[in-house]
Amino acid sequence: AQSVTQPDIHITVSEGASLELRCNYSYGATPYLFWYVQSPGQGLQLLLKYFSGDTLVQGIKGFEAEFKRSQSSFNLRKPSVHWSDAAEYFCAVGPKYFGNEKLTFGTGTRLTIIP
Amino acid sequence: NAGVTQTPKFQVLKTGQSMTLQCAQDMNHNSMYWYRQDPGMGLRLIYYSASEGTTDKGEVPNGYNVSRLNKREFSLRLESAAPSQTSVYFCASSVPPGGTDTQYFGPGTRLTVL
């Protein structure tokens, strides 16, 4: 069965510092991978996605993620965080077409930004 | 273009009461989804509808029923609410029928069952 692990429940970084959020997945075939962000009291918004091709994908708000098949990872990065990046971040993995498997979300990483 | 809308935003129920959560999307998407979000558990899929007229169970369907009323609307019903159903419920939609692609989320319904 497919699964997603986000090993860091909570991360605190200083404004202007770099950020990396970890995501490891377990999936039998080529995965479709996503990063979503959830601001307090809001729904989820897509940051970026990977289906195929270039393993380094760019997203909105200056985020990027790199797909590493050998490590089963899809880590999210940002070179310099802003206070507005404080939110919860979810990694997700899924098949191309829903069947016995569907989109599976990780448990999330809460990001706190300190001045 | 409102995207995905959900009603109500907040609801408090007593154990055994029933209610229906409403969801509508105006993006002409084929697929719609219901998730629940609980602390430390991320989002879990309750039911989804790959296209109008079809529904299928997700990871945690017990205690819920759904109706895909038309292409725009997908409702979630709790027939006899239980405290374990206290959660935040999100509706989402995406373009492809039954395929994985960007999902657009509503703002959520915060449900408390006493």
mmCIF file of C-alpha atoms in Angstrom:
data_model
loop_
_atom_site.group_PDB
_atom_site.id
_atom_site.type_symbol
_atom_site.label_atom_id
_atom_site.label_comp_id
_atom_site.label_asym_id
_atom_site.label_seq_id
_atom_site.Cartn_x
_atom_site.Cartn_y
_atom_site.Cartn_z
ATOM 1 C CA ALA A 1 0.000 0.000 0.000
ATOM 2 C CA GLN A 2 1.172 3.497 -0.712
ATOM 3 C CA SER A 3 2.209 5.793 2.112
ATOM 4 C CA VAL A 4 3.756 9.170 2.796
ATOM 5 C CA THR A 5 6.020 10.045 5.709
ATOM 6 C CA GLN A 6 6.752 13.563 6.822
ATOM 7 C CA PRO A 7 9.214 12.976 9.644
ATOM 8 C CA ASP A 8 9.170 16.511 11.025
ATOM 9 C CA ILE A 9 5.978 17.412 12.871
ATOM 10 C CA HIS A 10 7.074 20.967 13.615
ATOM 11 C CA ILE A 11 9.939 23.103 12.292
ATOM 12 C CA THR A 12 10.963 26.577 13.422
ATOM 13 C CA VAL A 13 13.170 28.770 11.251
ATOM 14 C CA SER A 14 14.211 32.399 11.313
ATOM 15 C CA GLU A 15 12.875 34.771 8.730
ATOM 16 C CA GLY A 16 15.312 34.936 5.823
ATOM 17 C CA ALA A 17 16.783 31.508 6.544
ATOM 18 C CA SER A 18 16.596 28.596 4.140
ATOM 19 C CA LEU A 19 14.046 25.838 4.531
ATOM 20 C CA GLU A 20 13.820 22.171 3.671
ATOM 21 C CA LEU A 21 10.794 20.041 4.511
ATOM 22 C CA ARG A 22 11.214 16.314 4.136
ATOM 23 C CA CYS A 23 8.850 13.903 2.437
ATOM 24 C CA ASN A 24 9.417 10.191 1.885
ATOM 25 C CA TYR A 25 6.954 8.034 0.033
ATOM 26 C CA SER A 26 6.285 4.391 -0.581
ATOM 27 C CA TYR A 27 4.725 3.589 -3.920
ATOM 28 C CA GLY A 28 5.006 0.657 -6.300
ATOM 29 C CA ALA A 29 4.966 2.473 -9.611
ATOM 30 C CA THR A 30 5.888 5.930 -10.846
ATOM 31 C CA PRO A 31 4.304 8.283 -8.337
ATOM 32 C CA TYR A 32 2.435 11.503 -8.827
ATOM 33 C CA LEU A 33 3.696 13.807 -6.059
ATOM 34 C CA PHE A 34 2.302 17.003 -4.614
ATOM 35 C CA TRP A 35 3.035 19.601 -1.974
ATOM 36 C CA TYR A 36 0.119 21.537 -0.514
ATOM 37 C CA VAL A 37 0.108 24.399 1.994
ATOM 38 C CA GLN A 38 -2.592 25.149 4.529
ATOM 39 C CA SER A 39 -2.741 28.534 6.214
ATOM 40 C CA PRO A 40 -4.562 28.690 9.556
ATOM 41 C CA GLY A 41 -8.298 28.265 9.155
ATOM 42 C CA GLN A 42 -8.019 27.746 5.408
ATOM 43 C CA GLY A 43 -8.266 24.933 2.914
ATOM 44 C CA LEU A 44 -5.253 23.461 1.149
ATOM 45 C CA GLN A 45 -3.557 25.188 -1.768
ATOM 46 C CA LEU A 46 -1.263 23.487 -4.260
ATOM 47 C CA LEU A 47 2.370 24.626 -4.115
ATOM 48 C CA LEU A 48 3.770 22.327 -6.794
ATOM 49 C CA LYS A 49 3.452 18.903 -8.350
ATOM 50 C CA TYR A 50 5.593 16.309 -10.104
ATOM 51 C CA PHE A 51 4.316 13.934 -12.729
ATOM 52 C CA SER A 52 7.334 13.259 -14.942
ATOM 53 C CA GLY A 53 10.281 14.940 -16.626
ATOM 54 C CA ASP A 54 12.644 17.308 -14.856
ATOM 55 C CA THR A 55 13.074 16.105 -11.301
ATOM 56 C CA LEU A 56 13.417 19.649 -9.949
ATOM 57 C CA VAL A 57 10.043 21.358 -10.030
ATOM 58 C CA GLN A 58 9.261 24.976 -9.340
ATOM 59 C CA GLY A 59 6.136 26.083 -7.577
ATOM 60 C CA ILE A 60 4.403 29.161 -6.372
ATOM 61 C CA LYS A 61 5.687 31.508 -3.662
ATOM 62 C CA GLY A 62 9.329 30.696 -4.472
ATOM 63 C CA PHE A 63 9.143 27.028 -3.445
ATOM 64 C CA GLU A 64 10.813 24.151 -5.273
ATOM 65 C CA ALA A 65 10.983 20.411 -4.745
ATOM 66 C CA GLU A 66 13.257 17.687 -6.000
ATOM 67 C CA PHE A 67 12.126 14.163 -6.844
ATOM 68 C CA LYS A 68 14.772 11.568 -5.975
ATOM 69 C CA ARG A 69 13.604 8.132 -7.025
ATOM 70 C CA SER A 70 16.603 6.345 -5.444
ATOM 71 C CA GLN A 71 15.758 7.850 -2.059
ATOM 72 C CA SER A 72 11.954 7.787 -2.481
ATOM 73 C CA SER A 73 11.943 11.420 -1.488
ATOM 74 C CA PHE A 74 10.294 14.624 -2.627
ATOM 75 C CA ASN A 75 11.681 17.336 -0.339
ATOM 76 C CA LEU A 76 10.384 20.887 -0.431
ATOM 77 C CA ARG A 77 12.829 23.802 -0.315
ATOM 78 C CA LYS A 78 12.857 27.557 -0.188
ATOM 79 C CA PRO A 79 16.069 29.621 -0.116
ATOM 80 C CA SER A 80 14.720 32.420 2.104
ATOM 81 C CA VAL A 81 11.509 32.167 4.106
ATOM 82 C CA HIS A 82 9.113 35.009 4.797
ATOM 83 C CA TRP A 83 6.867 35.417 7.812
ATOM 84 C CA SER A 84 3.888 34.718 5.545
ATOM 85 C CA ASP A 85 5.220 31.181 4.924
ATOM 86 C CA ALA A 86 4.130 30.145 8.411
ATOM 87 C CA ALA A 87 1.593 27.402 7.742
ATOM 88 C CA GLU A 88 1.182 23.646 7.626
ATOM 89 C CA TYR A 89 2.645 21.772 4.671
ATOM 90 C CA PHE A 90 1.400 18.474 3.324
ATOM 91 C CA CYS A 91 3.086 16.087 0.929
ATOM 92 C CA ALA A 92 0.868 13.707 -1.070
ATOM 93 C CA VAL A 93 1.360 10.761 -3.431
ATOM 94 C CA GLY A 94 -1.043 9.091 -5.807
ATOM 95 C CA PRO A 95 -1.496 6.983 -8.945
ATOM 96 C CA LYS A 96 -2.236 8.404 -12.356
ATOM 97 C CA TYR A 97 -5.790 7.007 -12.187
ATOM 98 C CA PHE A 98 -7.698 6.192 -9.063
ATOM 99 C CA GLY A 99 -8.268 2.491 -8.606
ATOM 100 C CA ASN A 100 -7.393 0.479 -5.548
ATOM 101 C CA GLU A 101 -5.090 3.339 -4.610
ATOM 102 C CA LYS A 102 -5.946 7.011 -4.402
ATOM 103 C CA LEU A 103 -4.249 10.182 -3.261
ATOM 104 C CA THR A 104 -2.572 9.726 0.122
ATOM 105 C CA PHE A 105 -1.506 12.667 2.272
ATOM 106 C CA GLY A 106 1.247 12.819 4.851
ATOM 107 C CA THR A 107 0.510 13.960 8.380
ATOM 108 C CA GLY A 108 1.893 17.423 7.737
ATOM 109 C CA THR A 109 4.723 19.638 8.956
ATOM 110 C CA ARG A 110 3.872 22.802 10.823
ATOM 111 C CA LEU A 111 6.256 25.667 10.017
ATOM 112 C CA THR A 112 6.825 28.487 12.473
ATOM 113 C CA ILE A 113 8.794 31.581 11.449
ATOM 114 C CA ILE A 114 10.588 33.648 14.071
ATOM 115 C CA PRO A 115 11.698 37.245 13.448
ATOM 116 C CA ASN B 1 -15.527 32.353 -9.919
ATOM 117 C CA ALA B 2 -15.982 31.123 -6.349
ATOM 118 C CA GLY B 3 -14.057 27.845 -6.726
ATOM 119 C CA VAL B 4 -15.136 25.276 -4.136
ATOM 120 C CA THR B 5 -17.678 26.388 -1.547
ATOM 121 C CA GLN B 6 -18.783 24.522 1.558
ATOM 122 C CA THR B 7 -21.658 25.051 3.956
ATOM 123 C CA PRO B 8 -21.877 25.346 6.855
ATOM 124 C CA LYS B 9 -18.530 26.655 8.144
ATOM 125 C CA PHE B 10 -19.171 25.490 11.701
ATOM 126 C CA GLN B 11 -21.613 23.010 13.207
ATOM 127 C CA VAL B 12 -22.215 21.508 16.631
ATOM 128 C CA LEU B 13 -24.265 18.326 16.848
ATOM 129 C CA LYS B 14 -25.382 16.047 19.625
ATOM 130 C CA THR B 15 -24.636 12.351 19.422
ATOM 131 C CA GLY B 16 -27.221 10.643 17.218
ATOM 132 C CA GLN B 17 -28.241 13.722 15.266
ATOM 133 C CA SER B 18 -27.954 13.799 11.507
ATOM 134 C CA MET B 19 -26.742 16.472 9.142
ATOM 135 C CA THR B 20 -25.627 17.041 5.578
ATOM 136 C CA LEU B 21 -22.521 18.961 4.577
ATOM 137 C CA GLN B 22 -22.886 20.705 1.258
ATOM 138 C CA CYS B 23 -20.191 21.260 -1.348
ATOM 139 C CA ALA B 24 -20.351 22.952 -4.723
ATOM 140 C CA GLN B 25 -17.762 23.808 -7.357
ATOM 141 C CA ASP B 26 -18.076 26.139 -10.322
ATOM 142 C CA MET B 27 -14.968 25.031 -12.228
ATOM 143 C CA ASN B 28 -16.702 22.332 -14.307
ATOM 144 C CA HIS B 29 -14.536 19.672 -12.663
ATOM 145 C CA ASN B 30 -15.379 16.027 -13.079
ATOM 146 C CA SER B 31 -14.036 14.606 -9.814
ATOM 147 C CA MET B 32 -15.047 15.617 -6.312
ATOM 148 C CA TYR B 33 -13.813 14.434 -2.927
ATOM 149 C CA TRP B 34 -14.595 14.529 0.774
ATOM 150 C CA TYR B 35 -11.757 14.444 3.300
ATOM 151 C CA ARG B 36 -11.562 14.676 7.044
ATOM 152 C CA GLN B 37 -8.624 16.271 8.831
ATOM 153 C CA ASP B 38 -7.674 15.253 12.338
ATOM 154 C CA PRO B 39 -4.648 16.401 14.363
ATOM 155 C CA GLY B 40 -1.579 14.306 13.646
ATOM 156 C CA MET B 41 -3.338 12.290 10.948
ATOM 157 C CA GLY B 42 -3.268 14.549 7.927
ATOM 158 C CA LEU B 43 -6.144 14.318 5.474
ATOM 159 C CA ARG B 44 -7.992 11.075 4.982
ATOM 160 C CA LEU B 45 -10.289 10.420 2.047
ATOM 161 C CA ILE B 46 -13.870 9.574 3.029
ATOM 162 C CA TYR B 47 -15.554 9.255 -0.376
ATOM 163 C CA TYR B 48 -14.941 10.479 -3.857
ATOM 164 C CA SER B 49 -16.875 10.831 -7.075
ATOM 165 C CA ALA B 50 -14.960 10.364 -10.305
ATOM 166 C CA SER B 51 -17.804 11.747 -12.380
ATOM 167 C CA GLU B 52 -21.461 12.678 -12.146
ATOM 168 C CA GLY B 53 -23.483 9.654 -11.097
ATOM 169 C CA THR B 54 -20.614 7.675 -9.585
ATOM 170 C CA THR B 55 -19.264 7.486 -6.040
ATOM 171 C CA ASP B 56 -16.676 5.290 -4.378
ATOM 172 C CA LYS B 57 -15.359 4.689 -0.892
ATOM 173 C CA GLY B 58 -12.121 6.119 0.313
ATOM 174 C CA GLU B 59 -10.054 5.244 3.346
ATOM 175 C CA VAL B 60 -12.597 6.030 6.112
ATOM 176 C CA PRO B 61 -16.176 5.714 4.745
ATOM 177 C CA ASN B 62 -17.894 4.168 7.768
ATOM 178 C CA GLY B 63 -20.640 6.357 9.225
ATOM 179 C CA TYR B 64 -20.959 8.521 6.119
ATOM 180 C CA ASN B 65 -22.990 8.603 2.925
ATOM 181 C CA VAL B 66 -22.555 10.802 -0.136
ATOM 182 C CA SER B 67 -24.615 12.029 -3.033
ATOM 183 C CA ARG B 68 -23.305 13.447 -6.300
ATOM 184 C CA LEU B 69 -26.362 15.519 -7.008
ATOM 185 C CA ASN B 70 -25.073 16.838 -10.323
ATOM 186 C CA LYS B 71 -21.722 17.812 -11.766
ATOM 187 C CA ARG B 72 -21.438 20.814 -9.427
ATOM 188 C CA GLU B 73 -22.594 19.427 -6.102
ATOM 189 C CA PHE B 74 -21.363 16.652 -3.815
ATOM 190 C CA SER B 75 -22.895 16.292 -0.373
ATOM 191 C CA LEU B 76 -21.753 14.324 2.670
ATOM 192 C CA ARG B 77 -24.313 13.002 5.136
ATOM 193 C CA LEU B 78 -23.856 11.849 8.697
ATOM 194 C CA GLU B 79 -26.922 9.762 9.555
ATOM 195 C CA SER B 80 -26.193 9.339 13.265
ATOM 196 C CA ALA B 81 -23.320 11.500 14.411
ATOM 197 C CA ALA B 82 -20.778 10.147 16.868
ATOM 198 C CA PRO B 83 -18.080 11.997 18.871
ATOM 199 C CA SER B 84 -15.454 10.207 16.738
ATOM 200 C CA GLN B 85 -16.739 12.216 13.776
ATOM 201 C CA THR B 86 -15.611 15.474 15.357
ATOM 202 C CA SER B 87 -13.245 16.791 12.724
ATOM 203 C CA VAL B 88 -12.666 19.368 10.027
ATOM 204 C CA TYR B 89 -14.191 18.293 6.732
ATOM 205 C CA PHE B 90 -12.849 19.425 3.396
ATOM 206 C CA CYS B 91 -14.398 19.097 -0.009
ATOM 207 C CA ALA B 92 -12.180 19.184 -3.081
ATOM 208 C CA SER B 93 -12.519 18.908 -6.828
ATOM 209 C CA SER B 94 -10.260 18.182 -9.781
ATOM 210 C CA VAL B 95 -10.545 18.093 -13.524
ATOM 211 C CA PRO B 96 -9.910 14.522 -14.653
ATOM 212 C CA PRO B 97 -12.571 11.865 -14.058
ATOM 213 C CA GLY B 98 -10.984 9.549 -11.538
ATOM 214 C CA GLY B 99 -7.476 10.700 -12.287
ATOM 215 C CA THR B 100 -4.827 12.281 -10.129
ATOM 216 C CA ASP B 101 -4.310 15.953 -10.726
ATOM 217 C CA THR B 102 -4.369 19.181 -8.791
ATOM 218 C CA GLN B 103 -7.173 19.178 -6.283
ATOM 219 C CA TYR B 104 -8.839 22.458 -5.353
ATOM 220 C CA PHE B 105 -10.038 22.626 -1.785
ATOM 221 C CA GLY B 106 -12.901 24.393 -0.103
ATOM 222 C CA PRO B 107 -12.442 26.323 3.159
ATOM 223 C CA GLY B 108 -13.671 23.458 5.328
ATOM 224 C CA THR B 109 -16.454 22.710 7.807
ATOM 225 C CA ARG B 110 -15.518 22.412 11.459
ATOM 226 C CA LEU B 111 -17.845 19.844 13.053
ATOM 227 C CA THR B 112 -18.105 19.101 16.755
ATOM 228 C CA VAL B 113 -20.183 16.171 17.998
ATOM 229 C CA LEU B 114 -20.990 16.278 21.696
#
